[in-house]
Structure formats: C-alpha cells, structure tokens
mmCIF file of C-alpha atoms and ligand atoms in Angstrom:
data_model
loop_
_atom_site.group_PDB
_atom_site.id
_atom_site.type_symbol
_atom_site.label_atom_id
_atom_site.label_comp_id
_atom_site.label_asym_id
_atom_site.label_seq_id
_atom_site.Cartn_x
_atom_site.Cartn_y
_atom_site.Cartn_z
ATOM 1 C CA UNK A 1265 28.061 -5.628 2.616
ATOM 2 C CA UNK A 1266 24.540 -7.665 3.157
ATOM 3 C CA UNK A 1267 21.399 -5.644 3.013
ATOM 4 C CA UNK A 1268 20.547 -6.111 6.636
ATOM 5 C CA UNK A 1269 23.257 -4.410 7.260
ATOM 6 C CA UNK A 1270 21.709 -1.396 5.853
ATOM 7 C CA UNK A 1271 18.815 -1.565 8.637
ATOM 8 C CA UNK A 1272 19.190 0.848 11.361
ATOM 9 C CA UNK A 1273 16.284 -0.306 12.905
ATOM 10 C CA UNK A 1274 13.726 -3.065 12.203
ATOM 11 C CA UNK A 1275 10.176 -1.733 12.827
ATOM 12 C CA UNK A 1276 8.167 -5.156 11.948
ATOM 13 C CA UNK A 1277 9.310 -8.667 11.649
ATOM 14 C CA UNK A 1278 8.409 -10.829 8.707
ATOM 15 C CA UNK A 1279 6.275 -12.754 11.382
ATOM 16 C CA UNK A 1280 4.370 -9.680 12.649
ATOM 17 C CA UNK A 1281 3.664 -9.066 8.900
ATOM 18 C CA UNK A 1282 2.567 -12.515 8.032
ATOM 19 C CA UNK A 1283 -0.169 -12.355 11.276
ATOM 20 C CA UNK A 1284 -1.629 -8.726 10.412
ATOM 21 C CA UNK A 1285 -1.875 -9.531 6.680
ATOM 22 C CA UNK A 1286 -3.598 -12.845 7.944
ATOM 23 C CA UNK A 1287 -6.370 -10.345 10.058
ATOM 24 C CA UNK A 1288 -6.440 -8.383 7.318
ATOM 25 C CA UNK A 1289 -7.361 -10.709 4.673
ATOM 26 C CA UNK A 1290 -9.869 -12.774 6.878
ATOM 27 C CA UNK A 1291 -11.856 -9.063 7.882
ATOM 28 C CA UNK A 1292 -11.707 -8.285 3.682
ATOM 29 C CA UNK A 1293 -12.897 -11.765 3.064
ATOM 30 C CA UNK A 1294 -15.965 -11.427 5.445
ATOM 31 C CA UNK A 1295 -16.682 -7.550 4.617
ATOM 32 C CA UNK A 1296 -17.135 -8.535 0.703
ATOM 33 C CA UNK A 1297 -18.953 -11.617 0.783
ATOM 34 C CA UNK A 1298 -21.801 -9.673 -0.002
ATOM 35 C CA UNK A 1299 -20.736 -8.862 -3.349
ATOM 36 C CA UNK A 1300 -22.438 -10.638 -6.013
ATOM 37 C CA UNK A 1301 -19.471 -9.779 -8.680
ATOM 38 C CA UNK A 1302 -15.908 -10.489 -7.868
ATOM 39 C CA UNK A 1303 -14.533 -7.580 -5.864
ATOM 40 C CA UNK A 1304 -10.551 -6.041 -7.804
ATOM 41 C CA UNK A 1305 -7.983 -5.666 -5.911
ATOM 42 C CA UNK A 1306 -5.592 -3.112 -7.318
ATOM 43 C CA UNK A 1307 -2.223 -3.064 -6.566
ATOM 44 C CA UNK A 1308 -0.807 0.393 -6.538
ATOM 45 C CA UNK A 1309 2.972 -0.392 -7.894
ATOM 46 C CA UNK A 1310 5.725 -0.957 -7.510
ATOM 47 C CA UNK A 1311 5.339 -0.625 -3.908
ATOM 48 C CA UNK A 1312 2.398 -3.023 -3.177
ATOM 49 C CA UNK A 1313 3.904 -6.094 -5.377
ATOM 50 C CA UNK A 1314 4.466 -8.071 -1.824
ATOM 51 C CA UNK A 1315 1.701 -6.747 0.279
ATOM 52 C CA UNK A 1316 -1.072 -7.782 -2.528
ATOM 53 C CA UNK A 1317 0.917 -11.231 -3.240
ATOM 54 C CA UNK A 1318 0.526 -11.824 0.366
ATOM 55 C CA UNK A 1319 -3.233 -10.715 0.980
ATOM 56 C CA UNK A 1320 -4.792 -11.674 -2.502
ATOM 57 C CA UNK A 1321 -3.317 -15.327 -1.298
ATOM 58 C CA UNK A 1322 -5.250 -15.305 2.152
ATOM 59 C CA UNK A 1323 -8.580 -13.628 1.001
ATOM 60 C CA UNK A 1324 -10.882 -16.799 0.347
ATOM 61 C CA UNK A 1325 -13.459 -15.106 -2.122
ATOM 62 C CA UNK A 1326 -13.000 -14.826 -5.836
ATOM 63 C CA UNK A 1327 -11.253 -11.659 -6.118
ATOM 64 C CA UNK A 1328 -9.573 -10.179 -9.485
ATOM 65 C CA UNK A 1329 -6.204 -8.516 -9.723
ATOM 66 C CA UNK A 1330 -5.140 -5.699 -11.677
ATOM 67 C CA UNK A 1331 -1.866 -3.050 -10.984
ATOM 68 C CA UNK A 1332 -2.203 0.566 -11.394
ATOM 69 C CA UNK A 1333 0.792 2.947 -11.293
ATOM 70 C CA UNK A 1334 1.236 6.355 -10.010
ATOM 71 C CA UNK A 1335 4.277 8.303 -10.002
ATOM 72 C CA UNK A 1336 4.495 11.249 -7.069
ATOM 73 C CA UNK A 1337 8.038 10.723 -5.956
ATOM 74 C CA UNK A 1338 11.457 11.284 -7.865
ATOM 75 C CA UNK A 1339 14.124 9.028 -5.741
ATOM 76 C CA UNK A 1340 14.188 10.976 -2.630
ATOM 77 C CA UNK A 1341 11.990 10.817 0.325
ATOM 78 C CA UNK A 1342 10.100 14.115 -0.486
ATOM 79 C CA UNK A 1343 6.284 13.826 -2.361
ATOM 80 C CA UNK A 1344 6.716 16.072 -5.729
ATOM 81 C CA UNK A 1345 3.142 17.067 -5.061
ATOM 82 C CA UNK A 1346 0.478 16.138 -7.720
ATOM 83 C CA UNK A 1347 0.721 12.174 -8.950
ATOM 84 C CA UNK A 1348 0.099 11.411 -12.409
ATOM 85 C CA UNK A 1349 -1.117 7.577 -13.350
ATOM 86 C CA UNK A 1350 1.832 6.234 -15.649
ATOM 87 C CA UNK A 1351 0.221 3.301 -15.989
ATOM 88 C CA UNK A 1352 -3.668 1.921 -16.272
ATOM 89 C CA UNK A 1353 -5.610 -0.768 -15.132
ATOM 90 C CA UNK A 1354 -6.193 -3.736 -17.971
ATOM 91 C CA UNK A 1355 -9.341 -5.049 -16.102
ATOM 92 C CA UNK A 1356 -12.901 -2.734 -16.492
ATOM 93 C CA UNK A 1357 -13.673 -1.792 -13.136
ATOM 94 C CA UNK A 1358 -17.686 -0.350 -13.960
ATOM 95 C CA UNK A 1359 -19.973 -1.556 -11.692
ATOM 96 C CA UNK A 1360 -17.325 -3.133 -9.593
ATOM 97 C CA UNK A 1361 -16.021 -3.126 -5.794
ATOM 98 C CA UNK A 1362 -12.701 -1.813 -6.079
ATOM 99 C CA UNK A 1363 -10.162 -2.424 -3.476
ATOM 100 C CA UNK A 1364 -7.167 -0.073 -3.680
ATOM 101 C CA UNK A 1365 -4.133 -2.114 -2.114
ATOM 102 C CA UNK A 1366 -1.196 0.335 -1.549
ATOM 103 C CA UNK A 1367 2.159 0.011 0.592
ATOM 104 C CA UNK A 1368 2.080 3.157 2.440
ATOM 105 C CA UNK A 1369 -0.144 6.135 3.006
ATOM 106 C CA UNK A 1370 1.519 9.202 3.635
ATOM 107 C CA UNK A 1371 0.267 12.527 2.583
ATOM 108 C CA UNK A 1372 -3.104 10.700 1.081
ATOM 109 C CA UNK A 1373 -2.433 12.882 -1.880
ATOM 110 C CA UNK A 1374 -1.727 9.677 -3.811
ATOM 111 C CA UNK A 1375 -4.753 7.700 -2.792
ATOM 112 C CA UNK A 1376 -7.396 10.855 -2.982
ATOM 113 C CA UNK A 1377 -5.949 10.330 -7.181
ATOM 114 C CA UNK A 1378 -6.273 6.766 -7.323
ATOM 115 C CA UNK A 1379 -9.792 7.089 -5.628
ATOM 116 C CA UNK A 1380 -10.887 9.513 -7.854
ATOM 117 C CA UNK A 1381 -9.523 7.589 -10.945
ATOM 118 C CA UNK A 1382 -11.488 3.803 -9.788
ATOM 119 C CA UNK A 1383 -14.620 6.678 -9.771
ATOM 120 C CA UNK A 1384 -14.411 8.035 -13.177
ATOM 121 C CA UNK A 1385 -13.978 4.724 -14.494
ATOM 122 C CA UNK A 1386 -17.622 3.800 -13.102
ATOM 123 C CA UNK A 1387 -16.476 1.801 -9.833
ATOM 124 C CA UNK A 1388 -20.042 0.800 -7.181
ATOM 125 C CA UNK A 1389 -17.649 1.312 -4.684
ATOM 126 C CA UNK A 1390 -13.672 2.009 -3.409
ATOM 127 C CA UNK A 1391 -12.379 0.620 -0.602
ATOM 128 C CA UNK A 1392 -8.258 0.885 0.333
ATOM 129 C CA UNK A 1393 -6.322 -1.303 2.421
ATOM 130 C CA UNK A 1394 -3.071 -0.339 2.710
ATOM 131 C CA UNK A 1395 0.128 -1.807 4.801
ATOM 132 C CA UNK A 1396 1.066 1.147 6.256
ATOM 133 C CA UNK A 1397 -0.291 4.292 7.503
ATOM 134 C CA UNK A 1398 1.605 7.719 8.752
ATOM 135 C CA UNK A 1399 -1.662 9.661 9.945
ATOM 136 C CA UNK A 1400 0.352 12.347 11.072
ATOM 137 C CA UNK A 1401 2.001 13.346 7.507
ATOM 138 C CA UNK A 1402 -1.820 13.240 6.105
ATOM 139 C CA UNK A 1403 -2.338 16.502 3.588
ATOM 140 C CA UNK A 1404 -5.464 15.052 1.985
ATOM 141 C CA UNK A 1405 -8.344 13.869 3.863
ATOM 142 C CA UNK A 1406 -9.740 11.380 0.919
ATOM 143 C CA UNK A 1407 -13.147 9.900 1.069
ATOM 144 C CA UNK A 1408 -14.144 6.362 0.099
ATOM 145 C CA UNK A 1409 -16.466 5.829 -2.796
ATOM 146 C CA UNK A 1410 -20.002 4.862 -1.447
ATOM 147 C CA UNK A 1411 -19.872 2.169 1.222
ATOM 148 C CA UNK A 1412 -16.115 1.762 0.870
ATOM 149 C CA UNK A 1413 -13.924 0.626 3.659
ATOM 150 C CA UNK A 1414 -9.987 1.785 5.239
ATOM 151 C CA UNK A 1415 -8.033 -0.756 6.114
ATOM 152 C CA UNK A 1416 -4.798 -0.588 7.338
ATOM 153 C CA UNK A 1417 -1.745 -3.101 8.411
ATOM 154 C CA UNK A 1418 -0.256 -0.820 10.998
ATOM 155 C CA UNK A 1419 0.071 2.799 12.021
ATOM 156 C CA UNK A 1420 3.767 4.020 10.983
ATOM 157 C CA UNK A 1421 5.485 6.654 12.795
ATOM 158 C CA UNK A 1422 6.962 9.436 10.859
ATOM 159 C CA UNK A 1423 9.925 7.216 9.554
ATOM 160 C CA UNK A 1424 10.686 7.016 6.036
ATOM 161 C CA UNK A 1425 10.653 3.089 5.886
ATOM 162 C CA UNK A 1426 11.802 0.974 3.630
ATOM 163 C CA UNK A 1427 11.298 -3.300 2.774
ATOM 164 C CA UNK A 1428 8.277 -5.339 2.197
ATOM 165 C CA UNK A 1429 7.966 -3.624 -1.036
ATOM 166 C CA UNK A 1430 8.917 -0.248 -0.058
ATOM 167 C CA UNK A 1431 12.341 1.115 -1.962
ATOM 168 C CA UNK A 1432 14.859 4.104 -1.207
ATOM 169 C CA UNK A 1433 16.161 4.984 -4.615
ATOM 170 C CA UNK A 1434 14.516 1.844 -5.864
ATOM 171 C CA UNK A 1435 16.555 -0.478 -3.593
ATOM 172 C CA UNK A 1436 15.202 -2.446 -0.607
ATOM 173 C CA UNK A 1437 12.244 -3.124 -1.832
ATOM 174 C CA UNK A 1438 12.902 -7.156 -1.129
ATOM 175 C CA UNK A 1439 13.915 -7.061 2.135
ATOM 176 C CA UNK A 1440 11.617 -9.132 4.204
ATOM 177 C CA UNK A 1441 10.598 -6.955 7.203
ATOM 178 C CA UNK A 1442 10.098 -3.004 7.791
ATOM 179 C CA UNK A 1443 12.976 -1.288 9.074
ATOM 180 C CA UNK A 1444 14.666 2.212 8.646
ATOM 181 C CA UNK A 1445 17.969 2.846 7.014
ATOM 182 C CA UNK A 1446 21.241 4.073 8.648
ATOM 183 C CA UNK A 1447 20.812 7.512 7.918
ATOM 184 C CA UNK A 1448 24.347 8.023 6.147
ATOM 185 C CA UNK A 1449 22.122 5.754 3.192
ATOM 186 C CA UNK A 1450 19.675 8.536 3.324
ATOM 187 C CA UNK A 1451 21.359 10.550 0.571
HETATM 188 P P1 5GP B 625 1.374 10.122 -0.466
HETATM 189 O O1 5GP B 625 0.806 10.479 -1.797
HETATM 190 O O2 5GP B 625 0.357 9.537 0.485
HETATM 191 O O3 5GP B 625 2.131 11.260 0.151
HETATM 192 O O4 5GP B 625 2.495 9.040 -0.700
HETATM 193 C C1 5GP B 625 2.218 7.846 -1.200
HETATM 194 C C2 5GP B 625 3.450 7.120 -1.687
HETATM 195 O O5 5GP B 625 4.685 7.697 -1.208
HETATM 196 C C3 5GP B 625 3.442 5.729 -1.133
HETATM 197 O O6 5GP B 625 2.697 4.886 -1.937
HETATM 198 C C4 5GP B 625 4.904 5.378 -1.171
HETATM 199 O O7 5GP B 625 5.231 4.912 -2.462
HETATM 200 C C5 5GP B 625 5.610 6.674 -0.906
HETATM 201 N N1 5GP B 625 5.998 6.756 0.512
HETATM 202 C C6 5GP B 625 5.442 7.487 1.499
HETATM 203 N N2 5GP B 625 6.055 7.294 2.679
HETATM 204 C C7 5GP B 625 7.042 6.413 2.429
HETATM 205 C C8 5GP B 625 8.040 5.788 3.261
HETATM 206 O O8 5GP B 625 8.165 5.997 4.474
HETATM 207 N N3 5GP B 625 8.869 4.923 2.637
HETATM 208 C C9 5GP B 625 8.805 4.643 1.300
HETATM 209 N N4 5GP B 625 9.674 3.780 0.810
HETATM 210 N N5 5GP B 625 7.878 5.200 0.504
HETATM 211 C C10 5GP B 625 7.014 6.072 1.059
HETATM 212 MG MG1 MG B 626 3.084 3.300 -3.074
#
C-alpha cells in the first residue's frame, strides 16, 4: 500500500508550502538584516528537519544552524505534559539572535521550554517561526525574548497532521504535503 494512500485528507500541497516558506524566508531575511552577528536558526527536531532545510535555503543573510531536541510526546497524539531537552545545541548562542524553527505549535508548552532554554544560555533575543500553528489547543501563552518575532506558515485547525516533517508513530514524516490520516491509522 503507497503512503498517499494513508492520507485522508490533504490540508496543503507541496506548492502551497514551497510559496509560504518563500514569504516567510524573504520577511526573516528583511526583519534581521539589522543584526550585526549572524542570527541561529534552531531547528527543533526531528520535526523541523524539512521546514528549516527549506527556509535556511531561501533566507539570503548569513544565518547559522544548529538542532535542538525536545521530547514531550510518547508515540501517540497526546502531549505528556512537561518536555525535557534530550539533546543540546553545539553552537554558543550568548549574545546572539536566536530563531527557534519548529514544525508545529500546539499547546506552546514546548516552545515556552525551548524559549526559556535559548535565555539561560545568554541569547540578545528569541524569535520562533514555526510551520504550523493550532491557536486553539494553546495551554501556554510564551513570550519572546526582547524584540523577538512569531512567525508562522499557516494556522492549523485542530487536526493532528502529519508530513512535511511531522510523524505519527515516527512514520510520515517524508511525505511531501500536510494531510490527515485515515483515522483507522490513528491507533
Ligand atoms: P506543544 O508542546 O506545543 O503542545 O507541542 C509541540 C510538539 O507536539 C510539536 O513540535 C510536534 O512535535 C507535536 N505536535 C503537536 N501537534 C501535532 C500534530 O498535529 N501532528 C504532529 N505530527 N505532531 C504534533
Ligand atoms: Mg516539533
């Protein structure tokens, strides 16, 4: 059985991807120009791999890239609650703009971590763009470090999506577009 065949539903096209992470990366590019050290975009993994592949390639400033990883989920599609960081950044982020680049925001208990985490290592300044955004799921209301911006791809309705990154169970996370699964794979 082929993957699409998984899909019940296909939420955004590969093209509709390709032109919002096109806006998105040309607003980054102009909002940080004004940085005089290279702004570091962190990928939040494994979700991110193909949203930051696609973005760091269409920002047109020098940018570094560094992946951090939280855990928060087990293989369901229920939060556990509090995320732990399994796994650091390499690059030092003190005295640097940091731009957190996640898939999905859901809860914002994730990202209200991460921020906090880019803070106590001494960032000037957090920013997060992320692909996706389910505003009506949001638990935490995080706040941006200093003059840090929220960027987002698209608002997501209260789906549990899958593709462009995002897995079920660790699976789909290749498939080109956005979609949501039969819900017999829901399991
Ligand atoms: P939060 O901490 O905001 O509740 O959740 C953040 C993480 O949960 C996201 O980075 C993502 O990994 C996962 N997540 C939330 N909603 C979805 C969804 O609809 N699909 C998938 N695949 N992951 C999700
Ligand atoms: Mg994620």
């Amino acid at each position: 059985m082929s993957l699409d065949s998984h899909i019940e539903r296909v939420l955004w096209t590969p093209d509709q991807i390709a032109t919002r992470v096109f806006d998105l990366a040309a607003q980054i590019s102009t909002d940080l120009s004004h940085f005089s050290e290279p702004p570091a975009l962190v990928g939040v993994a494994t979700g991110a791999f193909l949203f930051l592949a696609d973005l760091a390639r269409q920002i047109t400033l020098p940018v570094t890239v560094d992946f951090i990883r939280a855990e928060s989920y087990g293989s369901g599609t229920l939060s556990s609650g509090s995320p732990t960081i399994s796994f650091d950044l390499k690059l030092d982020v003190t005295g640097r703009h940091v731009v957190l680049v996640e898939d999905i925001v859901d809860t914002g208990t994730t990202m209200a971590h991460l921020i906090a985490h880019m803070e106590s290592k001494g960032a000037s300044s957090v920013s997060v763009c992320t692909f996706l955004d389910k505003p009506s799921r949001r638990k935490v209301d995080f706040q941006l470090l200093s003059k840090g911006k929220f960027y987002r791809g698209f608002e997501c309705p209260d789906y549990f999506v899958v593709g462009y990154g995002m897995d079920f169970a660790e699976r789909y996370r290749n498939l080109p577009y956005i979609g949501v699964l039969k819900p017999e794979l829901y399991k």
